Coordinates of C-alpha atoms and ligand atoms in Angstrom, one line a residue:
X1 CA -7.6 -10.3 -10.2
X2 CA -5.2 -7.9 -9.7
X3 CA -3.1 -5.6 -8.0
X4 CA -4.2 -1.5 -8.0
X5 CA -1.8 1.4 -7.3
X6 CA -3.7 4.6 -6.7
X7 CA -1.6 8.0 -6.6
X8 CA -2.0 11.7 -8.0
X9 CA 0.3 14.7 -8.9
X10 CA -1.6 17.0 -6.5
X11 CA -0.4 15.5 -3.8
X12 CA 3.1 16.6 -4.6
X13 CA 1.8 20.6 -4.0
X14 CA 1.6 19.6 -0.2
X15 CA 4.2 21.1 0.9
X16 CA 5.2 21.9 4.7
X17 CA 8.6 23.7 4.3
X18 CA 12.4 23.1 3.3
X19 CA 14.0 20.4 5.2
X20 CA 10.5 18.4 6.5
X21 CA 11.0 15.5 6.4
X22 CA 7.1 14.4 5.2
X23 CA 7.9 15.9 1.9
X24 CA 7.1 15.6 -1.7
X25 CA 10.6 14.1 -2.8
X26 CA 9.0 10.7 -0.9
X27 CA 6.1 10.4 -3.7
X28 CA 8.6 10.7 -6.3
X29 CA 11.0 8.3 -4.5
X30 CA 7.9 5.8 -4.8
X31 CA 7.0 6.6 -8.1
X32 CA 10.8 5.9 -9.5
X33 CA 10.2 2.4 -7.5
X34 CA 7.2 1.5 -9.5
X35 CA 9.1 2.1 -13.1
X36 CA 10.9 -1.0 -12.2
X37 CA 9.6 -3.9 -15.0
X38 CA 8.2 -5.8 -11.9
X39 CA 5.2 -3.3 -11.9
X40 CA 4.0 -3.8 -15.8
X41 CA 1.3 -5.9 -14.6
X42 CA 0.0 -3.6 -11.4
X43 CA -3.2 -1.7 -12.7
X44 CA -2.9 1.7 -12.2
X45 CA -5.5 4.7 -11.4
X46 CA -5.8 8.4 -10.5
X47 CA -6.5 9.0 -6.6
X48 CA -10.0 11.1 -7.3
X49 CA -11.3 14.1 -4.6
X50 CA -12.8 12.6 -1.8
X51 CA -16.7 13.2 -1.5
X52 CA -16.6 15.1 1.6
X53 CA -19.7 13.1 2.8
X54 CA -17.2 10.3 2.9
X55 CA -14.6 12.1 5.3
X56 CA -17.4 13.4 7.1
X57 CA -18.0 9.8 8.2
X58 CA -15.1 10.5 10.6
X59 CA -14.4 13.9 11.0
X60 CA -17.0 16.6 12.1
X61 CA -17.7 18.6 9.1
X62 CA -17.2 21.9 11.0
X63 CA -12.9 20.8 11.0
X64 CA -13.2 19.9 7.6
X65 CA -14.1 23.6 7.5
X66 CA -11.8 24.9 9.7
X67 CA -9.1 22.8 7.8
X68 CA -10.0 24.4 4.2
X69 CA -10.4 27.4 5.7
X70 CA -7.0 27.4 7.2
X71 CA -5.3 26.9 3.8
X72 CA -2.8 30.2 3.2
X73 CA -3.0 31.8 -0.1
X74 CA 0.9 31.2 0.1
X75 CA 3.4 30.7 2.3
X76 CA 2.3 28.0 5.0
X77 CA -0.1 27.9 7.8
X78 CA 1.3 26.3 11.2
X79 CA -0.8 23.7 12.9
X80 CA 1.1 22.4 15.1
X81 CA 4.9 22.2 16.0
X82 CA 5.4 20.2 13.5
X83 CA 2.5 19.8 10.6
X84 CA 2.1 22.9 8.2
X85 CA 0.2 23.9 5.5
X86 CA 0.8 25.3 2.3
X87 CA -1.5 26.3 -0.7
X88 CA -2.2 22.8 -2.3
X89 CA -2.7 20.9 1.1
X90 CA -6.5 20.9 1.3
X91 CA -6.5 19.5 -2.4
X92 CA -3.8 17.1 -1.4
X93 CA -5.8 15.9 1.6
X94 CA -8.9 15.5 -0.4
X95 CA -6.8 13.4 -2.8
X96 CA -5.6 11.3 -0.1
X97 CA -9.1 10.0 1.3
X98 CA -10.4 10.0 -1.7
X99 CA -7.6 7.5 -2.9
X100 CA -8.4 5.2 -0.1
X101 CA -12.1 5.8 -0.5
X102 CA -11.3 4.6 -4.4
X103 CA -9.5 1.9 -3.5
X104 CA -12.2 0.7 -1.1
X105 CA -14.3 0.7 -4.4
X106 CA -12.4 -1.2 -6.3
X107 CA -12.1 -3.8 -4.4
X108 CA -15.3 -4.4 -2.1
X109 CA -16.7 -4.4 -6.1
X110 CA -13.7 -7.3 -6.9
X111 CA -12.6 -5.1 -9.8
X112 CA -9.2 -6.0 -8.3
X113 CA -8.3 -8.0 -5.0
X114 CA -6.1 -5.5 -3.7
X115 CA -4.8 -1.7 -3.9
X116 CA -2.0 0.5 -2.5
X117 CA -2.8 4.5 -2.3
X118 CA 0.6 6.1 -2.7
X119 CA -0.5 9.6 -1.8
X120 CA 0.3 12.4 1.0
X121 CA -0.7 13.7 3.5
X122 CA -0.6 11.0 5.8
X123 CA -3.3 9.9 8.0
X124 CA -3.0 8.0 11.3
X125 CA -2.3 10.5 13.5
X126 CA -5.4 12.9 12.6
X127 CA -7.7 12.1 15.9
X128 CA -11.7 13.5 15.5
X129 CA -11.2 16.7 14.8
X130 CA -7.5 17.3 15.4
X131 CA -4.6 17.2 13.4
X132 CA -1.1 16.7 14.1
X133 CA 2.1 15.0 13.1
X134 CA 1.4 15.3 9.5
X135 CA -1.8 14.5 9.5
X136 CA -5.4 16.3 8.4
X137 CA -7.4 13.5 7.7
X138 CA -7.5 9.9 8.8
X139 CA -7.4 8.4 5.4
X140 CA -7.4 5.0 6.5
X141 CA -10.7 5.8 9.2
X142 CA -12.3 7.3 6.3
X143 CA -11.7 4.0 3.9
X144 CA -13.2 1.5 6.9
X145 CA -16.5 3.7 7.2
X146 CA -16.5 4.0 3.8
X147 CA -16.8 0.6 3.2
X148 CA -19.3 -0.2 6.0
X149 CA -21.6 2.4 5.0
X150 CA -21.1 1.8 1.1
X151 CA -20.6 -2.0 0.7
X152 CA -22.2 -3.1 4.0
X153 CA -18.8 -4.6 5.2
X154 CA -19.6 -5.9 8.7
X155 CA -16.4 -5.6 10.6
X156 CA -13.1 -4.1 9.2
X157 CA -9.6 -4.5 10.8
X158 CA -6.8 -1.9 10.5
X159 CA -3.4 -3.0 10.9
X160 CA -0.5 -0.2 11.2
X161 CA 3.1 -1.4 11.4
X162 CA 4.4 2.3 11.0
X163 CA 6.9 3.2 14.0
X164 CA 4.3 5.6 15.5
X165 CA 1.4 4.6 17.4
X166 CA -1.5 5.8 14.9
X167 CA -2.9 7.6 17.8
X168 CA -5.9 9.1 15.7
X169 CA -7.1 5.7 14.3
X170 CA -7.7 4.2 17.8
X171 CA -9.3 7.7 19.1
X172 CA -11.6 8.0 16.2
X173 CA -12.5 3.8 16.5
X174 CA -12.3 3.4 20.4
X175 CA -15.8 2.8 21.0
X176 CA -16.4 1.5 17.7
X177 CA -17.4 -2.8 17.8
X178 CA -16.9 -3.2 14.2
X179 CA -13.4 -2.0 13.2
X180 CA -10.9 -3.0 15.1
X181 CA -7.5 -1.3 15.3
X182 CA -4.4 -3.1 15.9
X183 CA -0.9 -1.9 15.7
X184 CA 3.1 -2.6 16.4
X185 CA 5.0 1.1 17.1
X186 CA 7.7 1.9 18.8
X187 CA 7.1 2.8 22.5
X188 CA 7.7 5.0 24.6
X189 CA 8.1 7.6 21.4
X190 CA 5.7 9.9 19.4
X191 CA 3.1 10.4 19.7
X192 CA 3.4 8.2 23.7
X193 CA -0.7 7.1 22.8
X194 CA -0.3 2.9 22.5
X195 CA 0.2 1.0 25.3
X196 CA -0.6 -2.6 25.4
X197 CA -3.3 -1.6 28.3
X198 CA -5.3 0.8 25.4
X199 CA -7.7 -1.9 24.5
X200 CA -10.8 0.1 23.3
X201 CA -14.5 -0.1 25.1
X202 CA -15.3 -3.5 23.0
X203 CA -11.6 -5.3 23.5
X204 CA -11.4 -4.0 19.4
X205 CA -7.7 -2.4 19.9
X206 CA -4.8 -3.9 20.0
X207 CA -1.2 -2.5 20.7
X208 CA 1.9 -4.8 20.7
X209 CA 4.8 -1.7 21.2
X210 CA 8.4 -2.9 20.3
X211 CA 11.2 -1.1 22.2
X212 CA 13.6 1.0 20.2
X213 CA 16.6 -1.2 19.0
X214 CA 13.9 -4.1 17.8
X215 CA 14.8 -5.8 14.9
X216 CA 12.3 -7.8 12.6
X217 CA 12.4 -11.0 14.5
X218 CA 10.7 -9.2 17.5
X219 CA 8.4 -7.2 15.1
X220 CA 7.5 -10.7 13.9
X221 CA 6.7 -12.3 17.3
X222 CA 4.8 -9.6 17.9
X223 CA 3.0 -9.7 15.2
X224 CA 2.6 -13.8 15.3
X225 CA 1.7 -13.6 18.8
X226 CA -0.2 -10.6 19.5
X227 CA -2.0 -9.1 16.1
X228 CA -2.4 -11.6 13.7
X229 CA -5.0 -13.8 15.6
X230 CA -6.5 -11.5 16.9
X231 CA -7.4 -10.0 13.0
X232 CA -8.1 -13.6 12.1
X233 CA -10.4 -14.2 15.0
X234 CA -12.4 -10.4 14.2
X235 CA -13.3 -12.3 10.8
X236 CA -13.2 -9.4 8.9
X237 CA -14.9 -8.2 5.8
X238 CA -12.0 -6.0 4.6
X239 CA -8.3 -5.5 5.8
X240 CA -7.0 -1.8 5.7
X241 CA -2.9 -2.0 6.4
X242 CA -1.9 1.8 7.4
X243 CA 1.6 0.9 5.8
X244 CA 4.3 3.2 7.3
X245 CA 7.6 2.2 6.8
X246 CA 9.3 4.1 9.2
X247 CA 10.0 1.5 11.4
X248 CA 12.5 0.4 8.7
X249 CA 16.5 0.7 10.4
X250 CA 17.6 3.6 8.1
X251 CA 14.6 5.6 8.9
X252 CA 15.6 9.4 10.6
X253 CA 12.5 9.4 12.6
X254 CA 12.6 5.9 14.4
X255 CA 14.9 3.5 16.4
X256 CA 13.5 0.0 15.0
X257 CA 15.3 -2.0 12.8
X258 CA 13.1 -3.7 9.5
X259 CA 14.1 -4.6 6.9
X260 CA 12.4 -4.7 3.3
X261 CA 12.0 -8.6 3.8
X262 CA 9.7 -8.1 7.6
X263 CA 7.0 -5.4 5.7
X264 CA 6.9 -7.9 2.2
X265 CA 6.2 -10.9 5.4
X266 CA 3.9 -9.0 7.7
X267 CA 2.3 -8.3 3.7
X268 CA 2.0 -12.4 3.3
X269 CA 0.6 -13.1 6.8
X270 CA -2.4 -10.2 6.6
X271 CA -3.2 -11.7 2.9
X272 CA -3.3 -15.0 4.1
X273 CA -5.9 -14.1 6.9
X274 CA -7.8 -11.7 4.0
X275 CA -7.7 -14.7 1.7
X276 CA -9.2 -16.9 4.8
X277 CA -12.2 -14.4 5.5
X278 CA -12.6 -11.7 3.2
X279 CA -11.5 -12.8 -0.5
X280 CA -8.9 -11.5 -0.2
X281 CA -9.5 -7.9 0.2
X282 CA -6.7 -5.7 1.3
X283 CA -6.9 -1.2 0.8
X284 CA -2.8 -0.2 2.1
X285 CA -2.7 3.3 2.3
X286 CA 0.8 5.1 3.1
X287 CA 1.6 6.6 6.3
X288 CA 5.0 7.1 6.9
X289 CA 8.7 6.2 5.7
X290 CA 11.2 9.4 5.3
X291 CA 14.6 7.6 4.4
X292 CA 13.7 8.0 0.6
X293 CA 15.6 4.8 -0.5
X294 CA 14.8 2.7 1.8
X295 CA 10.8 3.8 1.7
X296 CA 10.7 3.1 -2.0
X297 CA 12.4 -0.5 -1.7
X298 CA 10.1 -0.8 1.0
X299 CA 6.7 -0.2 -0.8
X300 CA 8.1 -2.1 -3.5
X301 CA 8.5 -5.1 -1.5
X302 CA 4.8 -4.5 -0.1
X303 CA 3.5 -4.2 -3.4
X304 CA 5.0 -6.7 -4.5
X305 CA 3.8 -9.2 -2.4
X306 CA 0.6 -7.5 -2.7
X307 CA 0.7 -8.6 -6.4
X308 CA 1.6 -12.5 -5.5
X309 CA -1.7 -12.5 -4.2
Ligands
ZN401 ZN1 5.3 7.2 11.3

C-alpha cells in the first residue's frame, strides 16, 4: 500500500493578483519538492472536477452558483478584502474538491493507505456559503461528507495545524456528531474564530490556540495533550489533516515557530492513531504555507512521513 499525491495544472490559472501571497508560484514550489528521488515510489494522479453533488454536500448549491457566476471573463473579481477571483478560479476550485473527493476514493477503497491533494484554492476558511481568506470551497468538508455518504464512514476527524483557525470547517461541522474538528492556530489572529471555549453542540470541536512566538515544543504539548486523544478516543473511520504549513517560523503570514521536523511528527502521531482505528487511512489536503521554500520542505517532510506508513 502506498502513498498518493493528487495535483493538476488548472489550479495554477487561479490567480488573485501580483504580489498575493496565495499564489501559483506555491504549487510549483511543491511540485520542484516532489522531483526529489525520495518521491519515485509515491503514486501519482490527476486531481479530477469535483461532481458538484459532492460539494453540494456542504455548500448550498445556490453559492456554488453565485460563485461560478462571479467568475470575470478577465481581470479579477473581489470577494472579499483579501480573496479574488480570476478567469480559471471556478475550474481551479472544482479541481480542488474534487482532489480531495479523489483521494477520499482511493483510499476508503485501500487502493492506497494514504494521499496528499496538492492543489489551490485553499479550503478551511470557506464557512456555508461564504468565502473568505482564500477560500471558495471547503475542500476538506467536502472530502469528510464525501466519504460518509459514499463509503458509509461512521465518524471522520479533521485535524488542521495551519496557523489560522479553519473558521469554515468548524462552522460548516458545528452541529455535526460524526466529524469532529480539531485544530492548533495561532490566537488571537485571523480569522479571531477558535477559542478553546468553541466546543461544537456534541463536544466534536476542539481548539488548542498557541500564542504567537510558540515554537514546536508547545505545538507538540498541545497537540499530545489536547488533540490527539481526543481523535483517538472519536475512533474514527477516516482522518482528514487540513495541512497548512503556515505556522512554520519563516512563514509571512504567522508568528509561530515549526519547523519541518514538528509537521513530519504531528504526521507520525495522526498515522499512528489512523493505523489504530481506521487502517490506516489518512486524505491531507493543503491549506496554507506562503514562504515558498520552507512550504515545499515542509510538504516534503509530511509526505514523506506519509510514505513511511
Ligand atoms: Zn493559513
Amino acid at each position: 500500500m502506498t502513498t498518493l499525491l493528487i495535483s493538476h495544472p488548472a489550479c495554477l490559472a487561479h490567480d488573485m493578483g501580483e504580489g498575493h501571497p496565495e499564489r501559483p508560484d506555491r504549487l510549483r514550489a511543491i511540485d520542484r519538492a516532489f522531483e526529489s528521488e525520495t518521491f519515485q515510489t509515491l503514486a501519482r494522479d490527476s486531481a479530477p472536477r469535483a461532481e458538484i453533488s459532492a460539494i453540494a454536500r456542504v455548500h448550498p448549491l445556490d453559492y456554488i452558483e453565485a460563485i461560478r457566476a462571479a467568475t470575470p471573463k478577465q481581470g479579477l473579481t473581489a470577494i472579499d478584502q483579501d480573496t479574488s477571483m480570476s478567469p480559471g478560479t471556478f475550474e481551479a476550485a472544482l479541481r480542488s474538491a474534487g482532489g480531495a473527493t479523489f483521494a477520499v476514493d482511493e483510499v476508503m477503497t485501500r487502493k492506497v493507505r494514504s494521499a496528499f491533494v496538492a492543489t489551490r484554492p485553499p479550503g478551511h476558511h470557506a464557512e456555508l456559503a461564504t468565502p473568505m481568506g482564500f477560500c471558495f470551497f471547503n475542500n476538506a468538508a467536502v472530502a469528510a461528507r464525501h466519504g460518509r455518504a459514499i463509503y458509509g464512514a461512521e465518524r471522520v476527524a479533521i485535524v488542521d495545524f495551519d496557523v489560522h483557525h479553519g473558521n469554515g470547517t468548524q462552522h460548516i461541522f458545528w452541529d455535526d456528531p460524526k466529524v469532529m474538528y480539531a485544530s492548533t492556530h495561532e490566537m488571537p489572529h485571523y480569522p479571531g474564530t477558535g477559542s478553546v471555549s468553541e466546543r461544537g453542540e456534541h463536544d466534536q470541536i476542539v481548539n488548542a490556540p498557541l500564542r504567537a512566538g510558540d515554537a514546536g515544543d508547545t505545538f507538540r504539548e498541545a497537540m499530545e495533550v489536547a488533540i490527539l486523544p481526543r481523535v483517538d478516543d472519536f475512533a474514527p473511520d477516516l482522518i482528514i489533516i487540513s495541512a497548512g504549513f503556515d505556522a512554520h517560523r519563516r512563514d509571512p503570514l504567522g508568528n509561530l515557530n515549526l519547523v519541518e521536523a514538528d509537521f513530519a511528527w504531528a504526521t507520525r502521531k495522526l498515522m499512528e492513531i489512523a493505523e489504530r482505528r481506521c487502517a490506516g487511512r489518512i486524505v491531507s489536503v493543503l491549506e496554507g504555507g506562503y514562504h515558498l521554500d520552507s512550504l515545499a520542505r515542509s510538504v516534503a517532510a509530511h509526505v514523506t512521513a506519509l510514505m513511511e506508513g
